[in-house]
Structures are given as structure tokens and as C-alpha cells.
Short mmCIF file of C-alpha atoms and ligand atoms in Angstrom, two decimals:
data_model
loop_
_atom_site.label_atom_id
_atom_site.label_comp_id
_atom_site.label_asym_id
_atom_site.label_seq_id
_atom_site.Cartn_x
_atom_site.Cartn_y
_atom_site.Cartn_z
CA MET A 2 0.00 0.00 0.00
CA LYS A 3 1.50 3.28 -1.10
CA LEU A 4 -0.81 5.86 0.44
CA SER A 5 -3.23 5.96 3.38
CA MET A 6 -5.59 8.91 3.47
CA ILE A 7 -6.81 9.85 6.91
CA ILE A 8 -10.00 11.85 6.78
CA PRO A 9 -11.58 13.09 10.03
CA CYS A 10 -15.29 13.75 9.53
CA TYR A 11 -17.58 15.66 11.81
CA ASN A 12 -20.97 16.46 10.30
CA GLU A 13 -19.77 16.13 6.74
CA GLU A 14 -22.71 14.22 5.23
CA LYS A 15 -22.73 16.39 2.13
CA ASN A 16 -18.98 16.32 1.62
CA VAL A 17 -17.69 12.79 2.03
CA GLU A 18 -19.02 11.56 -1.27
CA LEU A 19 -17.70 14.61 -3.10
CA PHE A 20 -14.36 13.98 -1.45
CA TYR A 21 -14.35 10.36 -2.56
CA GLU A 22 -15.16 11.33 -6.13
CA ARG A 23 -12.56 14.06 -6.23
CA VAL A 24 -9.85 11.64 -5.08
CA LYS A 25 -10.91 9.12 -7.71
CA GLU A 26 -10.71 11.82 -10.34
CA VAL A 27 -7.26 13.18 -9.48
CA PHE A 28 -5.66 9.77 -8.89
CA ALA A 29 -7.22 8.22 -11.99
CA ASP A 30 -4.13 8.50 -14.20
CA HIS A 31 -1.78 7.33 -11.53
CA ASN A 32 -1.01 3.81 -10.78
CA PHE A 33 -0.50 3.27 -7.10
CA GLU A 34 -2.45 1.62 -4.34
CA TYR A 35 -4.23 3.79 -1.81
CA GLU A 36 -6.77 3.50 0.96
CA TYR A 37 -9.33 5.79 2.54
CA ILE A 38 -9.66 5.85 6.30
CA PHE A 39 -12.71 7.90 7.23
CA ILE A 40 -13.17 8.63 10.91
CA ASN A 41 -16.70 9.52 11.86
CA ASP A 42 -16.09 11.65 14.92
CA GLY A 43 -19.52 11.35 16.52
CA SER A 44 -21.35 13.31 13.84
CA SER A 45 -24.91 14.28 14.65
CA ASP A 46 -25.99 14.17 11.00
CA GLN A 47 -26.04 11.29 8.52
CA THR A 48 -22.28 11.17 7.94
CA TYR A 49 -21.98 7.62 9.20
CA GLU A 50 -24.83 6.32 7.04
CA VAL A 51 -23.36 8.00 3.98
CA LEU A 52 -19.93 6.54 4.72
CA LYS A 53 -21.39 3.10 5.25
CA GLN A 54 -23.14 3.24 1.93
CA LEU A 55 -20.04 4.51 0.20
CA ALA A 56 -17.97 1.63 1.60
CA GLN A 57 -20.56 -0.95 0.59
CA LEU A 58 -20.95 0.49 -2.86
CA HIS A 59 -17.24 0.63 -3.57
CA LYS A 60 -15.89 -2.48 -1.92
CA GLU A 61 -12.92 -2.45 -4.29
CA SER A 62 -11.83 1.00 -3.10
CA ASN A 63 -10.12 0.14 0.18
CA ILE A 64 -12.46 2.17 2.34
CA THR A 65 -12.26 1.84 6.11
CA VAL A 66 -14.69 3.66 8.37
CA LEU A 67 -13.92 4.09 12.05
CA ASN A 68 -17.03 5.09 13.91
CA PHE A 69 -16.44 6.86 17.23
CA SER A 70 -18.90 6.47 20.07
CA ARG A 71 -19.14 10.25 20.43
CA ASN A 72 -17.33 13.40 19.35
CA PHE A 73 -13.74 13.17 20.54
CA GLY A 74 -12.28 15.97 18.42
CA LYS A 75 -10.11 16.11 15.35
CA GLU A 76 -6.93 15.35 17.25
CA SER A 77 -8.28 12.00 18.42
CA ALA A 78 -9.63 11.27 14.96
CA MET A 79 -6.23 11.89 13.40
CA TYR A 80 -4.57 9.64 15.96
CA ALA A 81 -7.05 6.83 15.31
CA GLY A 82 -6.56 7.20 11.57
CA LEU A 83 -2.78 7.13 11.78
CA LYS A 84 -2.98 4.04 13.95
CA GLU A 85 -5.19 2.32 11.43
CA SER A 86 -3.08 3.28 8.42
CA ILE A 87 -0.75 0.80 6.74
CA GLY A 88 0.51 2.81 3.78
CA GLU A 89 4.10 3.77 3.16
CA TYR A 90 2.84 7.36 3.27
CA ALA A 91 0.02 8.73 5.39
CA LEU A 92 -1.91 11.81 4.31
CA ILE A 93 -4.00 13.79 6.78
CA ILE A 94 -6.67 15.71 4.94
CA ASP A 95 -10.00 17.38 5.75
CA ALA A 96 -13.25 16.04 4.40
CA ASP A 97 -14.64 19.43 3.43
CA LEU A 98 -12.54 19.80 0.26
CA GLN A 99 -10.87 22.95 1.54
CA GLN A 100 -7.69 21.04 0.88
CA ASP A 101 -7.66 19.75 -2.66
CA PRO A 102 -6.60 16.07 -2.82
CA ALA A 103 -4.69 16.95 -6.00
CA TYR A 104 -1.96 18.43 -3.82
CA ALA A 105 -1.31 14.93 -2.52
CA LEU A 106 0.35 14.10 -5.82
CA SER A 107 2.90 16.90 -5.58
CA MET A 108 3.48 16.03 -1.93
CA MET A 109 4.18 12.43 -2.80
CA GLU A 110 6.51 13.48 -5.56
CA ILE A 111 8.61 15.42 -3.08
CA LEU A 112 8.99 12.41 -0.79
CA ASP A 113 9.53 10.04 -3.72
CA LYS A 114 12.25 12.20 -5.17
CA SER A 115 14.32 12.83 -2.12
CA GLU A 116 15.15 10.71 0.88
CA GLU A 117 16.02 13.91 2.65
CA TRP A 118 12.39 14.75 3.48
CA ASP A 119 10.24 12.78 5.89
CA SER A 120 7.10 14.83 5.60
CA VAL A 121 5.49 17.55 3.55
CA ALA A 122 3.37 20.11 5.37
CA ALA A 123 1.12 22.36 3.37
CA TYR A 124 0.82 25.93 4.56
CA GLN A 125 -1.65 28.57 3.50
CA LYS A 126 -0.17 31.27 1.36
CA GLU A 127 -3.02 33.53 2.27
CA ARG A 128 -5.42 33.00 5.10
CA LEU A 129 -9.09 33.27 4.20
CA GLU A 130 -9.93 34.81 7.54
CA GLY A 131 -10.93 38.07 9.13
CA LYS A 132 -8.34 40.58 10.24
CA ILE A 133 -8.88 40.08 13.96
CA LEU A 134 -8.54 36.32 13.80
CA ARG A 135 -5.48 36.64 11.63
CA SER A 136 -3.71 38.98 14.01
CA PHE A 137 -4.73 36.76 16.92
CA LYS A 138 -3.15 33.76 15.22
CA LYS A 139 -0.04 35.78 14.33
CA THR A 140 0.43 36.80 17.95
CA PHE A 141 -0.01 33.21 19.06
CA TYR A 142 2.71 31.95 16.72
CA HIS A 143 5.02 34.79 17.59
CA LEU A 144 4.66 34.17 21.32
CA ILE A 145 4.87 30.41 21.28
CA ASN A 146 7.92 30.43 19.02
CA LYS A 147 9.63 32.80 21.42
CA ILE A 148 9.13 30.66 24.49
CA SER A 149 8.96 27.09 23.27
CA GLN A 150 11.79 24.91 22.04
CA VAL A 151 9.86 23.36 19.20
CA GLU A 152 9.14 25.40 16.11
CA PHE A 153 5.63 26.29 15.02
CA VAL A 154 5.18 27.48 11.46
CA ASP A 155 2.50 30.10 10.96
CA GLY A 156 -0.15 28.95 8.54
CA ALA A 157 0.94 25.30 8.53
CA SER A 158 -2.16 23.18 8.88
CA ASP A 159 -2.73 19.53 9.67
CA PHE A 160 -2.73 18.91 5.93
CA ARG A 161 0.39 16.77 5.74
CA LEU A 162 1.98 13.79 4.13
CA LEU A 163 4.11 11.67 6.44
CA ARG A 164 6.54 8.86 5.89
CA ARG A 165 5.85 5.69 7.86
CA SER A 166 8.81 6.25 10.21
CA MET A 167 7.37 9.60 11.23
CA VAL A 168 3.91 8.12 11.70
CA GLU A 169 5.38 5.56 14.10
CA ALA A 170 7.14 8.33 16.01
CA ILE A 171 3.93 10.32 16.34
CA LEU A 172 2.00 7.28 17.51
CA SER A 173 4.64 6.58 20.12
CA LEU A 174 3.72 9.79 21.98
CA PRO A 175 1.09 8.60 24.42
CA GLU A 176 -0.19 11.97 25.62
CA ASN A 177 -3.88 12.56 25.94
CA ASN A 178 -3.99 16.30 25.40
CA ARG A 179 -2.75 16.36 21.87
CA PHE A 180 -1.68 19.48 20.07
CA SER A 181 -0.69 18.05 16.71
CA LYS A 182 1.11 21.08 15.36
CA GLY A 183 3.49 20.80 18.29
CA ILE A 184 3.75 17.03 18.10
CA PHE A 185 4.68 17.17 14.41
CA SER A 186 7.61 19.41 15.13
CA TRP A 187 8.52 17.82 18.46
CA VAL A 188 9.23 14.43 16.85
CA GLY A 189 11.79 16.15 14.63
CA PHE A 190 12.47 14.70 11.16
CA HIS A 191 12.78 16.89 8.09
CA THR A 192 9.66 18.66 6.95
CA TYR A 193 9.24 20.32 3.60
CA TYR A 194 6.85 23.26 3.69
CA MET A 195 4.74 23.54 0.60
CA PRO A 196 2.43 26.51 -0.08
CA TYR A 197 -1.14 25.75 -1.09
CA ASP A 198 -4.38 27.59 -1.77
CA VAL A 199 -7.25 26.96 0.58
CA HIS A 200 -10.63 26.53 -1.03
CA ASP A 201 -13.93 27.43 0.49
CA ARG A 202 -15.72 24.73 2.37
CA ALA A 203 -17.77 22.57 -0.04
CA ASN A 204 -20.77 22.29 2.30
CA GLY A 205 -21.58 22.87 5.94
CA LYS A 206 -19.74 25.19 8.28
CA SER A 207 -16.47 25.15 10.18
CA SER A 208 -16.71 23.72 13.66
CA TRP A 209 -14.25 26.24 15.06
CA SER A 210 -15.54 29.06 17.18
CA PHE A 211 -13.40 31.81 18.64
CA TRP A 212 -13.52 30.19 22.09
CA LYS A 213 -12.60 26.80 20.73
CA LEU A 214 -9.58 28.39 19.07
CA MET A 215 -8.68 30.18 22.29
CA LYS A 216 -8.80 26.90 24.19
CA TYR A 217 -6.71 25.30 21.48
CA ALA A 218 -4.13 28.07 21.79
CA ILE A 219 -3.89 27.58 25.57
CA GLU A 220 -3.52 23.86 24.92
CA GLY A 221 -0.58 24.65 22.66
CA PHE A 222 1.15 26.72 25.28
CA VAL A 223 0.60 24.32 28.15
CA SER A 224 1.54 21.25 26.11
CA PHE A 225 4.78 22.57 24.72
CA THR A 226 6.27 24.93 27.19
CA THR A 227 6.46 25.37 30.94
CA ALA A 228 7.48 29.01 30.55
CA PRO A 229 4.20 30.38 31.97
CA LEU A 230 5.05 28.65 35.25
CA ARG A 231 8.28 30.58 35.31
CA LEU A 232 6.30 33.73 34.65
CA ALA A 233 4.60 33.16 38.01
CA THR A 234 7.97 33.00 39.75
CA MET A 235 9.16 36.13 37.95
CA LEU A 236 6.05 38.07 38.89
CA GLY A 237 6.48 36.94 42.49
CA ILE A 238 10.07 38.12 42.60
CA LEU A 239 9.22 41.43 40.95
CA CYS A 240 6.33 42.06 43.35
CA SER A 241 8.42 41.26 46.40
CA PHE A 242 11.16 43.57 45.22
CA VAL A 243 8.82 46.48 44.59
CA SER A 244 7.12 45.88 47.94
CA PHE A 245 10.43 46.04 49.79
CA VAL A 246 11.36 49.29 48.12
CA TYR A 247 7.96 50.74 48.89
CA LEU A 248 8.12 49.51 52.49
CA PHE A 249 11.46 51.23 52.88
CA VAL A 250 10.05 54.48 51.49
CA VAL A 251 7.07 54.36 53.84
CA ILE A 252 9.22 53.72 56.90
CA MET A 253 11.52 56.58 55.98
CA GLU A 254 8.61 58.95 55.52
CA LYS A 255 7.05 57.94 58.82
CA VAL A 256 10.16 57.76 60.99
CA LEU A 257 12.49 60.39 59.55
CA MET A 258 10.17 62.95 58.03
CA LYS A 259 7.28 62.37 60.41
CA ILE A 260 4.84 62.58 57.51
CA GLU A 261 1.32 61.33 58.27
CA ILE A 262 0.57 58.78 55.53
CA PRO A 263 -2.98 58.63 54.23
CA GLY A 264 -2.92 54.99 53.33
CA TYR A 265 -6.46 53.90 52.46
CA ALA A 266 -6.31 54.22 48.67
CA THR A 267 -2.81 52.77 48.48
CA VAL A 268 -3.77 49.76 50.58
CA ILE A 269 -6.85 49.01 48.52
CA CYS A 270 -4.91 49.30 45.26
CA LEU A 271 -2.13 47.09 46.50
CA ILE A 272 -4.47 44.43 47.83
CA LEU A 273 -6.30 44.32 44.52
CA LEU A 274 -3.10 44.26 42.48
CA ILE A 275 -1.41 41.56 44.53
CA GLY A 276 -4.65 39.59 44.72
CA GLY A 277 -4.99 39.74 40.95
CA ILE A 278 -1.45 38.62 40.34
CA GLN A 279 -1.84 35.77 42.80
CA LEU A 280 -5.04 34.51 41.23
CA PHE A 281 -3.45 34.75 37.79
CA CYS A 282 -0.50 32.65 38.94
CA VAL A 283 -2.71 30.11 40.65
CA GLY A 284 -4.67 29.91 37.41
CA ILE A 285 -1.51 29.15 35.43
CA MET A 286 -0.56 26.42 37.88
CA GLY A 287 -4.11 25.11 37.68
CA GLU A 288 -3.80 24.72 33.91
CA TYR A 289 -0.75 22.52 34.31
CA LEU A 290 -2.19 20.64 37.25
CA ALA A 291 -5.39 19.90 35.35
CA ARG A 292 -3.37 18.49 32.43
CA THR A 293 -1.35 16.35 34.82
CA TYR A 294 -4.56 15.07 36.38
CA LEU A 295 -6.08 14.21 33.02
CA GLU A 296 -2.92 12.51 31.81
CA ALA A 297 -2.65 10.52 35.04
CA LYS A 298 -6.01 8.89 34.35
CA HIS A 299 -4.59 7.21 31.24
CA ARG A 300 -7.87 7.21 29.43
CA PRO A 301 -7.85 6.10 25.82
CA LEU A 302 -7.87 8.87 23.22
CA PHE A 303 -11.08 7.64 21.67
CA VAL A 304 -13.71 4.96 21.96
CA GLN A 305 -14.75 3.17 18.83
CA ARG A 306 -18.31 2.03 18.40
CA ASN A 307 -17.66 -0.06 15.33
CA LYS A 308 -15.59 -0.29 12.23
CA ILE A 309 -16.37 -0.98 8.59
CA ASP A 310 -13.51 -2.55 6.77
CA TYR A 311 -13.84 -4.26 3.41
CA LYS A 312 -10.14 -4.03 2.79
CA ASN A 313 -9.38 -7.14 4.82
CA MET A 314 -12.38 -9.06 3.51
CA LYS A 315 -11.29 -8.99 -0.10
N1 UDP B 15 -13.44 17.57 12.54
C1 UDP B 15 -13.48 16.41 13.32
N2 UDP B 15 -13.90 16.53 14.62
C2 UDP B 15 -14.27 17.72 15.18
C3 UDP B 15 -14.18 18.88 14.37
C4 UDP B 15 -13.76 18.76 13.06
O1 UDP B 15 -13.17 15.33 12.87
O2 UDP B 15 -14.63 17.74 16.34
C5 UDP B 15 -13.00 17.45 11.12
C6 UDP B 15 -13.95 18.08 10.10
O3 UDP B 15 -14.94 17.18 9.70
C7 UDP B 15 -13.01 18.44 8.96
C8 UDP B 15 -11.70 18.76 9.69
O4 UDP B 15 -11.79 18.16 10.98
O5 UDP B 15 -12.80 17.35 8.08
C9 UDP B 15 -11.48 20.25 9.82
O6 UDP B 15 -12.56 20.85 10.48
P1 UDP B 15 -13.18 22.24 10.06
O7 UDP B 15 -13.40 22.28 8.58
O8 UDP B 15 -14.37 22.46 10.93
O9 UDP B 15 -12.01 23.23 10.47
P2 UDP B 15 -11.36 24.41 9.61
O10 UDP B 15 -11.19 23.90 8.22
O11 UDP B 15 -12.32 25.53 9.69
O12 UDP B 15 -10.06 24.66 10.30
MG1 MG B 16 -12.45 23.06 6.97
#
């Protein structure tokens, strides 16, 4: 098997068939073996039924459908798909046709041509997003690249082609809170960055809201750097230092200059400031503690309800 396509699907009933057809069309003139691994990530529409039909109708097409017991998120879906894949190359691609399967051919060519590369990551030349979101994402990448050891490339999506050795490396990371962009660069290897044009979604709407993205960004920070914990220490040291200086000033005023100090406003401000900083730091620690707690439970990344697999029945 040359290529395994991993396709996470969440409410994509109108897209999966189009996706299948598009792949057929672009791979038609090429002679290599490939498989589809669709992961139905607890869709609330008819995605599963459509996939089931598709698999039954095209038994010769190496279609596997993993059906999750509920929505576990794209990260879990990608993990499940990679685990299921057997191809020499694994391609992670969205079901909504925003990422044209035709790019897979140029990606494969890059890996075929040169042993030097272990993966090809497609990045968006231009983001099709609003200004605010774009600047938010820019700030995120700028910050995380400053404080984390692994490199995050702005605009690089999960749309990637991976060599088997890299797939094995990714699967060997057992963590539960997965931030793929970080994992891809943490495992190392040599990644070729290829620009691509994002299309509009074929049907349906994106499942990302601003808050979901925000949570995802925090996940990225907490998973790949412990720098925020150090920030707490730094703030503590800074506060203590300033307090000592201020204490010294107050004592001097009181003892040497005999100035009556009207302290009410100052006290209130300081209590609020210090209280705020303390809560902020406790919050940061809480984020890490919560992750530790979740990891310590060793829960599986996903639960599978059933699986359709005609590949092994042929
Ligand atoms: N997806 C998924 N589980 C989720 C959310 C999304 O498997 O909980 C899939 C979705 O079906 C699509 C891909 O992940 O194939 C990307 O999702 P989406 O198009 O919503 O994200 P965007 O393209 O806006 O980044
Ligand atoms: Mg999309």
C-alpha cells in the first residue's frame, strides 16, 4: 500500500461523497495503491450512514470507516486514523474539500524524489480569515515560538503527508492532550513546507468558534512549554522587590520625616493588584495541574463504536 488517506469527519454528510469522487478523479491517471480511512467523529448528522453506503458500494476502493462512540475531536480522529493506516505514506486531509486532494500528488513526488524529506506540510499562502482572527493567530505563533523549544510554522495546517517512520514516532507519543502542530515538530524529522491555496468549504460550516480556538491556543502553550510557570515566579520576585522598596520608602517617611501617611487608597490598590497577580499565577498552575490530572487517568484517546472494513475481507 503506497498511500493511506486519513480523513476526520464531523458532520460532513454532504462532503464525504464529493471527497471520494474528487480523489478518484485526481488519482485516476496514476497507478499506485491507496486507501481511505474515514473517521466519523460522533457526527450528529447522517455522515456515518453515507460513509457506510459509500464503503458498501465501492468495496474495491479500500475504504475503512472508524465510527467513534461520540465526538472526541479532530486530534483523536487523526490519531485513530494514523494508527489504522498501513501505507508507506500517510496523508492527513479534511473532508470538506478545503484542501484539494490533487496536492497529494505533488506532496508524494517530493517524498519520492528525495530521501532527505520525511514529511510535507502544506501551509496557506493567504489566510481566508478576518483581520482580527489573523492577528490573533499571528500573535499566538510569535509568542509560542519565542518561548517554546519546538518550532511552530505560521499557517501550517494539519494537511500533511508523512513517511511511515514519522507516523510511528507520532503514535509513540502517548499523551492525551494532543496538540498536533506541536507534536509534528517535536518528533523532529525533516519537513518540507509547501504553499497551497485553501478553497472554500464545499458544504456545511467550520466547527471552530473563537472560544474553541482560544482553548486550542492555551492547549498549545501548556503542552509545549512550561514558561508560563516561570512567569509566576518572575512576577512573584518582581512584586516582592517592589514591595520592599515601597516599604522602605514608607518607613523613611514615617520615621524620619514624620509625615502622616494617608494609606487607604494605596492599601486598597495594592491588595487588589497583589490579589490579581496571585489569582493569575494560581490559574496558570491550575492549567498545568489539570493536564497532569487528566494525563494521570490514562484514558484512551477515543472509543470506537464499530468499524467498517472491506479491505481485509477482499
Ligand atoms: N473535525 C473532526 N472533529 C471535530 C471537528 C472537526 O473530525 O470535532 C473534522 C472536520 O470534519 C473536517 C476537519 O476536521 O474534516 C477540519 O474541520 P473544520 O473544517 O471544521 O475546520 P477548519 O477547516 O475551519 O479549520
Ligand atoms: Mg475546513
